CSV table of C-alpha atoms and ligand atoms in Angstrom, one decimal:
chain,number,residue,atom,x,y,z
A,1,MET,CA,124.4,90.2,126.0
A,2,ARG,CA,122.7,87.9,123.5
A,3,HIS,CA,121.1,89.3,120.4
A,4,ILE,CA,118.3,87.4,118.7
A,5,ALA,CA,116.4,88.2,115.5
A,6,ILE,CA,113.1,86.5,114.9
A,7,ILE,CA,111.6,86.8,111.5
A,8,GLY,CA,107.9,86.5,111.6
A,9,SER,CA,105.5,87.7,114.3
A,10,GLY,CA,103.0,84.9,114.3
A,11,PRO,CA,102.6,82.2,117.0
A,12,ALA,CA,106.0,80.5,116.4
A,13,GLY,CA,107.8,83.9,116.5
A,14,TYR,CA,106.2,85.1,119.7
A,15,TYR,CA,106.5,81.7,121.5
A,16,THR,CA,110.2,81.7,120.7
A,17,ALA,CA,110.6,85.3,122.0
A,18,GLU,CA,108.7,84.3,125.2
A,19,ALA,CA,111.0,81.4,125.7
A,20,ALA,CA,114.2,83.4,125.1
A,21,GLN,CA,112.9,86.1,127.4
A,22,LYS,CA,112.1,83.6,130.1
A,23,LEU,CA,115.5,81.9,129.8
A,24,TRP,CA,117.8,85.0,129.6
A,25,GLY,CA,115.8,87.8,131.2
A,26,ASP,CA,117.8,91.0,131.0
A,27,ASP,CA,120.7,89.3,129.2
A,28,VAL,CA,118.9,89.2,125.9
A,29,ARG,CA,117.6,91.6,123.3
A,30,ILE,CA,115.1,90.2,120.9
A,31,ASP,CA,113.9,91.9,117.7
A,32,ILE,CA,110.8,90.5,116.0
A,33,PHE,CA,110.6,91.4,112.3
A,34,ASP,CA,107.5,91.4,110.1
A,35,ARG,CA,107.2,92.4,106.5
A,36,LEU,CA,103.8,93.9,107.3
A,37,PRO,CA,103.2,96.8,109.6
A,38,VAL,CA,100.9,94.7,111.8
A,39,PRO,CA,101.8,91.7,114.0
A,40,TYR,CA,100.5,88.2,114.7
A,41,GLY,CA,100.7,86.6,111.2
A,42,LEU,CA,98.4,83.5,111.2
A,43,ILE,CA,96.4,84.8,114.1
A,44,ARG,CA,95.3,87.8,112.1
A,45,PHE,CA,95.3,86.4,108.6
A,46,GLY,CA,94.8,82.6,108.9
A,47,VAL,CA,92.5,81.9,111.9
A,48,ALA,CA,88.9,82.2,110.8
A,49,PRO,CA,87.2,85.6,111.5
A,50,ASP,CA,84.4,83.8,113.4
A,51,HIS,CA,86.9,82.1,115.7
A,52,GLN,CA,87.6,85.1,117.9
A,53,SER,CA,88.3,83.0,121.0
A,54,ILE,CA,91.3,81.4,119.2
A,55,LYS,CA,92.5,84.9,118.1
A,56,GLY,CA,92.4,85.9,121.8
A,57,VAL,CA,95.9,84.2,122.2
A,58,SER,CA,97.4,87.4,120.7
A,59,ARG,CA,96.9,88.9,124.2
A,60,ARG,CA,99.6,86.5,125.4
A,61,TYR,CA,101.9,87.6,122.6
A,62,GLU,CA,101.2,91.2,123.4
A,63,LYS,CA,102.5,90.6,126.9
A,64,THR,CA,105.8,89.3,125.4
A,65,ALA,CA,105.8,92.2,123.0
A,66,LEU,CA,105.6,94.7,125.8
A,67,THR,CA,108.5,93.4,127.9
A,68,ASP,CA,111.5,95.7,127.9
A,69,ASN,CA,113.9,93.5,125.9
A,70,VAL,CA,111.5,92.5,123.1
A,71,ARG,CA,111.0,94.9,120.1
A,72,PHE,CA,108.6,94.6,117.1
A,73,VAL,CA,110.2,95.8,113.9
A,74,GLY,CA,107.3,96.0,111.4
A,75,ASN,CA,107.2,96.9,107.7
A,76,VAL,CA,110.7,95.3,107.1
A,77,ALA,CA,111.0,92.4,104.7
A,78,ILE,CA,113.9,90.2,105.6
A,79,GLY,CA,115.3,88.7,102.4
A,80,GLU,CA,114.3,91.9,100.4
A,81,ASP,CA,115.0,95.1,102.4
A,82,VAL,CA,117.7,93.4,104.4
A,83,THR,CA,119.4,90.1,103.6
A,84,ILE,CA,119.8,87.2,105.9
A,85,ALA,CA,123.6,87.6,105.7
A,86,GLU,CA,123.3,91.2,106.8
A,87,LEU,CA,121.1,90.2,109.7
A,88,GLN,CA,123.6,87.6,110.8
A,89,GLN,CA,126.3,90.2,111.1
A,90,PHE,CA,124.3,91.9,113.9
A,91,TYR,CA,122.5,89.0,115.7
A,92,ASP,CA,124.0,85.9,117.4
A,93,ALA,CA,121.0,83.9,116.3
A,94,SER,CA,118.4,84.5,113.6
A,95,VAL,CA,115.3,82.5,113.7
A,96,LEU,CA,113.0,82.1,110.7
A,97,ALA,CA,109.4,81.9,112.0
A,98,THR,CA,107.9,82.8,108.6
A,99,GLY,CA,105.2,80.1,108.6
A,100,ALA,CA,103.9,78.6,105.4
A,101,PRO,CA,102.0,81.3,103.6
A,102,ARG,CA,101.9,79.8,100.1
A,103,ASP,CA,99.5,77.3,98.7
A,104,ARG,CA,100.5,73.8,97.8
A,105,GLU,CA,99.6,73.5,94.2
A,106,LEU,CA,96.9,71.1,93.0
A,107,ALA,CA,98.8,69.5,90.1
A,108,VAL,CA,96.0,68.8,87.7
A,109,PRO,CA,95.1,70.1,84.3
A,110,GLY,CA,92.9,73.3,84.5
A,111,ASN,CA,94.3,74.4,87.8
A,112,ASP,CA,94.9,77.9,86.2
A,113,LEU,CA,91.3,78.4,85.3
A,114,GLY,CA,89.5,81.5,86.6
A,115,ASN,CA,87.7,81.4,90.0
A,116,VAL,CA,90.0,78.6,91.2
A,117,TYR,CA,91.8,79.7,94.4
A,118,GLY,CA,94.2,78.2,96.9
A,119,SER,CA,93.1,78.5,100.6
A,120,ALA,CA,96.0,80.9,101.3
A,121,GLU,CA,94.5,83.3,98.7
A,122,PHE,CA,90.8,82.8,99.6
A,123,VAL,CA,91.3,82.9,103.4
A,124,GLY,CA,93.6,85.9,102.9
A,125,TRP,CA,90.8,87.6,101.0
A,126,TYR,CA,88.2,87.3,103.7
A,127,ASN,CA,90.7,88.0,106.4
A,128,GLY,CA,91.9,91.2,104.8
A,129,HIS,CA,95.5,90.2,104.0
A,130,PRO,CA,97.0,93.1,101.9
A,131,GLN,CA,98.2,90.6,99.3
A,132,PHE,CA,94.8,89.0,98.7
A,133,ALA,CA,92.3,91.7,99.6
A,134,ASP,CA,91.7,92.5,95.9
A,135,LEU,CA,91.1,88.9,94.9
A,136,ALA,CA,87.4,89.5,94.2
A,137,PRO,CA,86.3,85.9,93.8
A,138,ASP,CA,83.1,85.5,91.8
A,139,LEU,CA,80.5,84.2,94.3
A,140,SER,CA,77.6,84.6,91.9
A,141,GLY,CA,77.4,80.9,91.1
A,142,ARG,CA,75.5,78.2,92.9
A,143,THR,CA,78.1,75.4,93.5
A,144,ALA,CA,81.4,75.5,95.1
A,145,VAL,CA,83.9,72.7,95.4
A,146,VAL,CA,86.3,72.7,98.3
A,147,ILE,CA,89.2,70.3,97.9
A,148,GLY,CA,90.7,68.6,100.9
A,149,MET,CA,89.4,67.3,104.2
A,150,GLY,CA,91.3,69.3,106.8
A,151,ASN,CA,90.2,72.1,109.2
A,152,VAL,CA,90.9,74.7,106.5
A,153,ALA,CA,88.4,73.1,104.2
A,154,LEU,CA,85.9,73.3,107.1
A,155,ASP,CA,86.7,77.0,107.7
A,156,VAL,CA,86.1,77.8,104.0
A,157,ALA,CA,82.9,75.8,103.8
A,158,ARG,CA,81.5,77.4,107.0
A,159,ILE,CA,82.5,80.9,105.9
A,160,LEU,CA,80.8,80.3,102.5
A,161,SER,CA,77.6,79.2,104.3
A,162,LYS,CA,77.0,81.8,107.0
A,163,THR,CA,74.4,84.5,107.2
A,164,ARG,CA,75.1,88.1,108.0
A,165,ASP,CA,73.8,87.5,111.5
A,166,GLU,CA,76.1,84.6,112.0
A,167,PHE,CA,79.0,86.8,111.3
A,168,ALA,CA,78.1,89.1,114.2
A,169,GLY,CA,81.1,89.4,116.6
A,170,SER,CA,83.5,88.3,113.9
A,171,ASP,CA,86.2,90.5,112.3
A,172,ILE,CA,85.5,89.4,108.8
A,173,VAL,CA,86.4,92.4,106.5
A,174,ASN,CA,83.4,94.3,105.1
A,175,HIS,CA,84.2,93.6,101.4
A,176,ALA,CA,84.1,89.8,102.1
A,177,LEU,CA,81.0,90.1,104.3
A,178,ASP,CA,79.1,91.9,101.6
A,179,ALA,CA,80.2,89.5,98.8
A,180,LEU,CA,79.6,86.3,100.9
A,181,THR,CA,76.2,87.2,102.2
A,182,ALA,CA,75.0,88.3,98.7
A,183,SER,CA,76.0,84.9,97.2
A,184,PRO,CA,73.2,82.6,96.0
A,185,ILE,CA,75.4,79.6,96.7
A,186,GLU,CA,73.4,76.5,97.5
A,187,ARG,CA,75.7,73.5,97.2
A,188,ILE,CA,79.2,73.2,98.7
A,189,VAL,CA,81.0,69.9,98.0
A,190,ILE,CA,83.9,69.0,100.2
A,191,LEU,CA,86.1,66.5,98.3
A,192,GLY,CA,88.2,64.0,100.0
A,193,ARG,CA,90.5,61.7,98.1
A,194,ARG,CA,90.3,59.1,100.9
A,195,GLY,CA,87.6,58.0,103.3
A,196,PRO,CA,85.9,59.0,106.6
A,197,HIS,CA,88.6,57.3,108.6
A,198,GLN,CA,91.3,59.4,106.9
A,199,ILE,CA,90.0,62.9,107.5
A,200,SER,CA,92.1,65.6,109.2
A,201,MET,CA,89.1,67.5,110.6
A,202,THR,CA,88.8,67.9,114.3
A,203,PRO,CA,85.6,67.3,116.3
A,204,LYS,CA,84.9,70.8,117.5
A,205,GLU,CA,85.3,72.3,114.0
A,206,LEU,CA,83.1,69.5,112.5
A,207,GLY,CA,80.4,70.1,115.2
A,208,GLU,CA,80.1,73.7,114.1
A,209,LEU,CA,78.5,72.6,110.9
A,210,MET,CA,75.5,71.3,112.8
A,211,GLU,CA,74.8,74.8,114.2
A,212,LEU,CA,74.6,76.6,110.9
A,213,GLU,CA,71.4,78.6,110.3
A,214,GLN,CA,71.0,78.0,106.6
A,215,ALA,CA,73.3,75.1,105.8
A,216,SER,CA,73.3,71.4,106.6
A,217,PRO,CA,76.1,68.9,106.3
A,218,GLN,CA,75.3,65.7,104.4
A,219,VAL,CA,77.2,62.4,104.4
A,220,GLU,CA,76.1,59.3,102.5
A,221,THR,CA,75.7,56.4,104.9
A,222,SER,CA,77.1,54.0,102.3
A,223,ASP,CA,80.4,55.9,102.5
A,224,LEU,CA,80.8,55.1,106.2
A,225,PRO,CA,82.7,52.0,107.4
A,226,ASP,CA,81.0,49.6,109.8
A,227,GLU,CA,80.7,51.4,113.1
A,228,ALA,CA,82.6,48.6,114.9
A,229,GLU,CA,85.7,49.7,112.9
A,230,ASP,CA,85.8,53.1,114.6
A,231,ALA,CA,87.1,51.4,117.7
A,232,ILE,CA,90.6,51.3,116.4
A,233,LEU,CA,90.7,55.0,115.7
A,234,GLU,CA,92.5,57.4,118.1
A,235,PRO,CA,89.9,59.2,120.3
A,236,GLY,CA,90.0,62.6,118.5
A,237,LEU,CA,89.4,61.0,115.1
A,238,ARG,CA,86.8,58.7,116.5
A,239,LYS,CA,84.9,61.7,117.7
A,240,SER,CA,85.2,63.3,114.3
A,241,VAL,CA,83.9,60.2,112.6
A,242,ALA,CA,81.0,60.2,115.1
A,243,HIS,CA,80.1,63.7,113.8
A,244,LEU,CA,80.1,62.3,110.3
A,245,ARG,CA,77.8,59.6,111.4
A,246,SER,CA,75.4,62.1,112.9
A,247,PHE,CA,75.5,64.1,109.7
A,248,ALA,CA,74.5,60.9,107.8
A,249,ALA,CA,71.6,60.5,110.2
A,250,ILE,CA,70.0,63.9,109.6
A,251,PRO,CA,66.5,63.4,108.1
A,252,HIS,CA,65.9,64.6,104.6
A,253,ALA,CA,63.2,66.9,105.8
A,254,ILE,CA,65.8,68.9,107.8
A,255,HIS,CA,68.0,69.2,104.7
A,256,GLY,CA,65.0,70.5,102.9
A,257,GLU,CA,64.6,73.4,105.4
A,258,LYS,CA,68.1,74.7,104.7
A,259,ARG,CA,69.1,76.6,101.6
A,260,ILE,CA,72.7,75.3,101.4
A,261,ALA,CA,73.9,71.7,101.3
A,262,ILE,CA,77.4,71.0,102.5
A,263,GLU,CA,78.1,67.6,100.9
A,264,PHE,CA,81.0,65.4,101.9
A,265,ASP,CA,82.2,63.5,98.9
A,266,PHE,CA,84.6,60.8,100.0
A,267,PHE,CA,86.9,58.5,97.9
A,268,ALA,CA,87.0,61.3,95.3
A,269,SER,CA,90.2,62.5,93.9
A,270,PRO,CA,90.2,65.6,91.6
A,271,VAL,CA,91.9,64.7,88.3
A,272,ALA,CA,91.1,67.9,86.3
A,273,LEU,CA,89.4,71.2,86.5
A,274,VAL,CA,87.2,71.8,83.5
A,275,GLY,CA,86.0,75.1,82.0
A,276,ASN,CA,86.4,77.6,79.3
A,277,GLY,CA,88.5,80.4,80.8
A,278,ARG,CA,86.9,79.9,84.1
A,279,VAL,CA,86.0,76.8,86.1
A,280,GLU,CA,82.7,75.0,85.4
A,281,ALA,CA,83.3,71.6,86.8
A,282,VAL,CA,85.7,69.4,88.7
A,283,GLU,CA,86.5,66.0,87.2
A,284,VAL,CA,86.9,63.4,89.9
A,285,GLU,CA,88.1,59.8,89.9
A,286,ARG,CA,86.6,57.4,92.4
A,287,THR,CA,89.2,55.9,94.6
A,288,GLU,CA,89.5,53.1,97.2
A,289,VAL,CA,91.8,53.2,100.1
A,290,VAL,CA,94.5,50.5,99.9
A,291,LYS,CA,97.0,50.3,102.8
A,292,GLY,CA,96.0,53.9,103.7
A,293,ARG,CA,96.6,55.3,100.3
A,294,ALA,CA,94.0,56.5,97.7
A,295,GLN,CA,94.0,54.3,94.6
A,296,GLY,CA,92.2,55.4,91.5
A,297,SER,CA,89.5,53.1,90.2
A,298,GLY,CA,89.4,54.5,86.7
A,299,GLU,CA,85.7,55.5,87.2
A,300,THR,CA,85.3,59.3,86.7
A,301,TYR,CA,82.5,61.8,87.0
A,302,ARG,CA,82.0,65.6,87.0
A,303,ILE,CA,80.8,67.9,89.7
A,304,PRO,CA,79.6,71.3,88.5
A,305,ALA,CA,81.5,74.1,90.1
A,306,SER,CA,81.4,77.8,89.7
A,307,LEU,CA,84.1,78.3,92.4
A,308,VAL,CA,86.9,76.0,93.5
A,309,VAL,CA,89.0,76.5,96.6
A,310,THR,CA,91.9,74.0,97.2
A,311,CYS,CA,92.6,73.4,100.9
A,312,ILE,CA,95.4,70.9,100.5
A,313,GLY,CA,98.2,72.4,102.6
A,314,TYR,CA,100.8,75.1,102.5
A,315,ARG,CA,104.4,75.8,101.7
A,316,THR,CA,107.0,78.1,103.3
A,317,ALA,CA,108.2,80.9,101.0
A,318,PRO,CA,111.9,80.4,100.2
A,319,ILE,CA,114.4,83.2,101.1
A,320,GLU,CA,117.5,83.7,99.0
A,321,GLY,CA,120.6,82.1,100.4
A,322,VAL,CA,118.6,79.9,102.8
A,323,PRO,CA,118.7,76.1,102.0
A,324,PHE,CA,115.2,74.9,101.1
A,325,ASP,CA,113.6,71.5,101.1
A,326,GLU,CA,111.6,71.6,97.9
A,327,ARG,CA,109.8,68.3,98.5
A,328,MET,CA,108.6,69.2,102.0
A,329,GLY,CA,108.1,72.9,101.1
A,330,ARG,CA,110.0,74.2,104.1
A,331,PHE,CA,113.5,75.2,105.1
A,332,ALA,CA,116.1,72.4,105.0
A,333,ASN,CA,116.9,71.9,108.7
A,334,ASP,CA,118.0,69.5,111.4
A,335,GLU,CA,115.6,69.9,114.4
A,336,GLY,CA,115.6,73.7,113.7
A,337,ARG,CA,119.2,74.3,112.8
A,338,ILE,CA,119.7,75.5,109.2
A,339,LEU,CA,123.2,76.9,109.2
A,340,ASP,CA,125.4,78.2,112.1
A,341,GLY,CA,123.5,81.0,113.7
A,342,LEU,CA,120.4,80.5,111.5
A,343,TYR,CA,117.4,78.5,112.7
A,344,CYS,CA,113.8,77.9,111.9
A,345,VAL,CA,110.7,77.2,114.0
A,346,GLY,CA,107.0,76.5,113.7
A,347,TRP,CA,105.6,75.7,110.2
A,348,ALA,CA,108.8,77.0,108.6
A,349,ARG,CA,110.6,74.1,110.4
A,350,ARG,CA,108.2,71.3,110.5
A,351,GLY,CA,105.6,72.0,107.8
A,352,PRO,CA,101.9,73.1,108.1
A,353,THR,CA,100.7,70.7,110.8
A,354,GLY,CA,99.4,71.0,114.4
A,355,THR,CA,97.5,73.6,116.3
A,356,ILE,CA,98.6,77.1,117.3
A,357,GLY,CA,99.6,75.6,120.7
A,358,THR,CA,102.0,73.2,119.0
A,359,ASN,CA,104.2,76.2,118.4
A,360,ARG,CA,104.8,76.7,122.1
A,361,PRO,CA,106.9,73.6,122.8
A,362,ASP,CA,108.5,74.2,119.3
A,363,GLY,CA,109.6,77.7,120.3
A,364,PHE,CA,110.8,76.6,123.8
A,365,GLY,CA,112.7,73.7,122.3
A,366,LEU,CA,114.4,75.9,119.8
A,367,VAL,CA,115.6,78.3,122.5
A,368,GLU,CA,117.2,75.4,124.4
A,369,LEU,CA,119.0,74.4,121.2
A,370,ILE,CA,120.2,77.9,120.6
A,371,ALA,CA,121.4,78.1,124.3
A,372,ALA,CA,123.3,74.8,123.8
A,373,ASP,CA,124.9,76.2,120.6
A,374,MET,CA,125.9,79.3,122.4
A,375,GLU,CA,127.3,77.3,125.2
A,376,SER,CA,129.4,75.1,122.9
A,377,GLY,CA,130.9,78.1,121.1
A,378,LYS,CA,129.2,77.1,117.9
A,379,LEU,CA,127.9,80.6,117.2
A,380,GLY,CA,131.3,82.1,116.8
A,381,ARG,CA,132.4,85.5,118.0
A,382,GLN,CA,130.5,87.3,120.8
A,383,GLY,CA,129.9,91.0,121.0
A,384,LYS,CA,127.7,91.4,118.0
A,385,ARG,CA,126.0,94.8,117.8
A,386,GLY,CA,122.4,93.6,117.8
A,387,ARG,CA,119.7,96.2,117.2
A,388,GLU,CA,122.1,99.1,117.3
A,389,GLY,CA,123.8,97.8,114.2
A,390,PHE,CA,120.5,97.0,112.6
A,391,ASP,CA,119.1,100.5,113.3
A,392,GLU,CA,122.1,102.1,111.6
A,393,LEU,CA,121.6,99.9,108.5
A,394,ALA,CA,117.9,100.7,108.5
A,395,ALA,CA,118.5,104.4,108.7
A,396,ASP,CA,121.0,104.2,105.8
A,397,ARG,CA,118.4,102.4,103.7
A,398,GLY,CA,115.6,104.7,104.7
A,399,LEU,CA,113.5,101.9,106.0
A,400,ASP,CA,110.3,103.0,107.6
A,401,ILE,CA,110.0,100.9,110.7
A,402,VAL,CA,106.7,100.4,112.4
A,403,THR,CA,107.1,99.9,116.1
A,404,PHE,CA,104.8,98.1,118.6
A,405,GLN,CA,103.6,101.5,119.8
A,406,ASP,CA,102.7,102.4,116.2
A,407,TRP,CA,100.8,99.1,116.0
A,408,LYS,CA,98.8,100.0,119.1
A,409,LYS,CA,97.7,103.2,117.3
A,410,ILE,CA,96.8,101.2,114.2
A,411,GLU,CA,94.8,98.8,116.3
A,412,GLU,CA,93.0,101.7,118.0
A,413,ALA,CA,91.9,103.0,114.6
A,414,GLU,CA,90.8,99.6,113.6
A,415,HIS,CA,88.7,99.3,116.8
A,416,SER,CA,87.1,102.7,116.1
A,417,ALA,CA,86.2,101.7,112.6
A,418,ALA,CA,84.5,98.4,113.6
A,419,ARG,CA,80.9,97.8,112.6
A,420,GLU,CA,78.6,97.3,115.6
A,421,GLY,CA,79.4,94.1,117.5
A,422,SER,CA,82.7,93.5,115.7
A,423,PRO,CA,86.0,93.8,117.4
A,424,ARG,CA,87.7,95.7,114.5
A,425,GLU,CA,87.6,96.6,110.9
A,426,LYS,CA,91.0,95.7,109.6
A,427,PHE,CA,92.9,98.0,107.3
A,428,ILE,CA,93.6,96.1,104.2
A,429,ALA,CA,96.2,98.3,102.4
A,430,ILE,CA,99.7,98.7,103.8
A,431,GLU,CA,99.5,102.5,103.2
A,432,GLN,CA,96.3,102.8,105.3
A,433,MET,CA,98.0,100.9,108.1
A,434,ILE,CA,101.0,103.2,108.0
A,435,ALA,CA,98.9,106.3,107.8
A,436,ALA,CA,96.9,105.2,110.8
A,437,ARG,CA,99.8,105.3,113.2
A,438,GLY,CA,99.8,109.1,112.8
A,439,SER,CA,103.0,111.2,113.0
B,501,NAP,P1,95.6,69.3,106.5
B,501,NAP,O1,95.0,69.1,107.8
B,501,NAP,O2,96.9,68.7,106.2
B,501,NAP,O3,94.5,68.8,105.4
B,501,NAP,C1,94.8,68.8,104.0
B,501,NAP,C2,93.8,68.0,103.3
B,501,NAP,O4,94.1,68.1,101.9
B,501,NAP,C3,93.9,66.5,103.6
B,501,NAP,O5,92.6,66.0,103.7
B,501,NAP,C4,94.6,65.9,102.4
B,501,NAP,O6,94.2,64.6,102.1
B,501,NAP,C5,94.1,66.8,101.3
B,501,NAP,N1,94.9,66.8,100.1
B,501,NAP,C6,96.3,67.0,100.0
B,501,NAP,N2,96.7,67.0,98.7
B,501,NAP,C7,95.6,66.6,98.0
B,501,NAP,C8,95.4,66.4,96.6
B,501,NAP,N3,96.4,66.5,95.8
B,501,NAP,N4,94.1,66.1,96.2
B,501,NAP,C9,93.1,66.0,97.1
B,501,NAP,N5,93.3,66.2,98.4
B,501,NAP,C10,94.5,66.5,98.9
B,501,NAP,O7,95.8,70.9,106.1
B,501,NAP,P2,94.9,72.2,106.4
B,501,NAP,O8,93.5,71.9,106.4
B,501,NAP,O9,95.5,73.2,105.5
B,501,NAP,O10,95.3,72.6,107.9
B,501,NAP,C11,96.7,72.9,108.2
B,501,NAP,C12,96.9,72.9,109.7
B,501,NAP,O11,96.2,73.9,110.4
B,501,NAP,C13,96.3,71.6,110.3
B,501,NAP,O12,97.1,71.1,111.3
B,501,NAP,C14,95.0,72.0,110.8
B,501,NAP,O13,94.4,71.2,111.9
B,501,NAP,C15,95.3,73.4,111.3
B,501,NAP,N6,94.1,74.2,111.4
B,501,NAP,C16,93.4,74.2,112.6
B,501,NAP,C17,92.2,74.9,112.7
B,501,NAP,C18,91.5,74.9,114.0
B,501,NAP,O14,91.9,74.3,114.9
B,501,NAP,N7,90.3,75.5,114.1
B,501,NAP,C19,91.7,75.7,111.6
B,501,NAP,C20,92.4,75.7,110.4
B,501,NAP,C21,93.6,74.9,110.3
B,501,NAP,P3,95.2,63.3,102.5
B,501,NAP,O15,95.0,63.1,103.9
B,501,NAP,O16,94.7,62.2,101.6
B,501,NAP,O17,96.6,63.7,102.1
C-alpha cells in the first residue's frame, strides 16, 4: 500500500490525486489536506465570481474526492497544526500543492498607504476568503488604478465596473456586491510598465470588456505599434492585441454613453504611491521598451487614485523546514522534488503562471516522478501507517477535521442561502462553515 498526503485542495492538489488514483487504483490511499474547512482553493477563492463556467471544473475534482481511496481532511493547517516532519512519518510521499496565495510586493515608496491592496487581498475580499472578507476597501472615490497587465488585472477592472444586473448568476459575496454596486467609480486606469505587445492578458478575457453595460475600454492609438508588427506575435497574443486595436477604434460618442472609462496606460511604470495616510495618486515614470525590458525615461506624471490594486503576481507561503526559493517566491525544487519524500506541484512548484488546465499535466507528471522514486527505493522504508497514524495524532491534538461529507452539508447550506439566480452565498467565517456541517 502507498500512502500519499497532498497539502492543498485546489486544482494542482486534485489533479495530483486523480493521477495517483488512476495509476495505483486500490493500492493507494490519498489524504488531501486543507487549512480551510472547504475545498478547491483557487477555484473558490481566486477564479472570478462571474466566471462560473470555469468554476465548473470543481465537479471533476468532486469525482476524485468521492472515490474510495481519496479523503478530504479539511480544517487542518500543515506546518501549524501538524509539521511536515510529522506528516512524513506517516506518508510515503507528501506533496505541497499550496499554490501562491501571497501578493508579490510592489516595492515603491508609499506602498503601505491606506486603500492600497494586493490582488490576493482584493480578490479574496470579493470572493469571500475568510482571511480577507473584512478588508472593507473604500470604494467611495472616483478613480482606481490597477497595476499590472495580466488576467488578474482584467478580473479586478471588470469586477469594479459591473452593475448589479451583470452580477446575476455569479457567486460574488453579498458584502462585496453591495459595496461595488454602490461605488461612484468612473475611471479605472490599468497600468502597464511595458507596451501592447508585452501584455499577459488573454483574448477571451479582453473581449469581455467590450460587453460591459456601463464601462468602456479605452486605448490610445498612438500607443499601438504599426499593425504590420503584429505578424511576429504568437497567435494568442496577436488576438489580444487585435482587441486592443478595436478598443482604440471605439468612437468617442460611445465612451460618452458609458459612466466608467477603463483606460489602458502603457509604458507607465509606478515609481511611488502618494498620499497622506491613504493613497491619493500614483506617480508614474514613462518608459520605453528596450530589448523587451521597460526602461525609465525620467519623465514622470501623477494619476489621481482613491484606490490602488496591485495585480503583479503572487508568491507561495513558506512552510517551516521546507527549502524556499526567495527570489522566485516558491519552494526550492528540482522538477517537483524538494527533499526525499517531499514534493511540490502547481504554482507552489513553478510559480503563478498558466491556466487551471496547466496543473493537470503537472499533477500527472509529478505522480510519474513519485512512482519512479518509489521504484528506485529512494523513498526509504515501506509500511508507513498512512491515515491511521495521522488520525491518531489528530485525535491526540484534538484537531477538528472537516470531511468531504461535512463539506457537502456546508455546500448545501450555501446553496440554500443563495440570492435568486446565484449558485451559492458563501460562508465567509470559518466558524460559520463549521457550524453549517451540523452535528
Ligand atoms: P501575470 O499574468 O504574470 O501578470 C502580471 C502583470 O504584472 C504583468 O503585466 C507584469 O508586467 C506586471 N508587473 C509585475 N511586476 C510589476 C511591477 N513591479 N510594476 C508594474 N507591473 C508589474 O499575473 P496575474 O495577472 O497575477 O495572473 C496569474 C496567472 O493566472 C496567469 O497565468 C493568468 O493568465 C492566470 N489567470 C487566468 C485567468 C483566466 O484565464 N480567466 C484569470 C486570472 C488569472 P511585466 O510583463 O512587464 O513583468
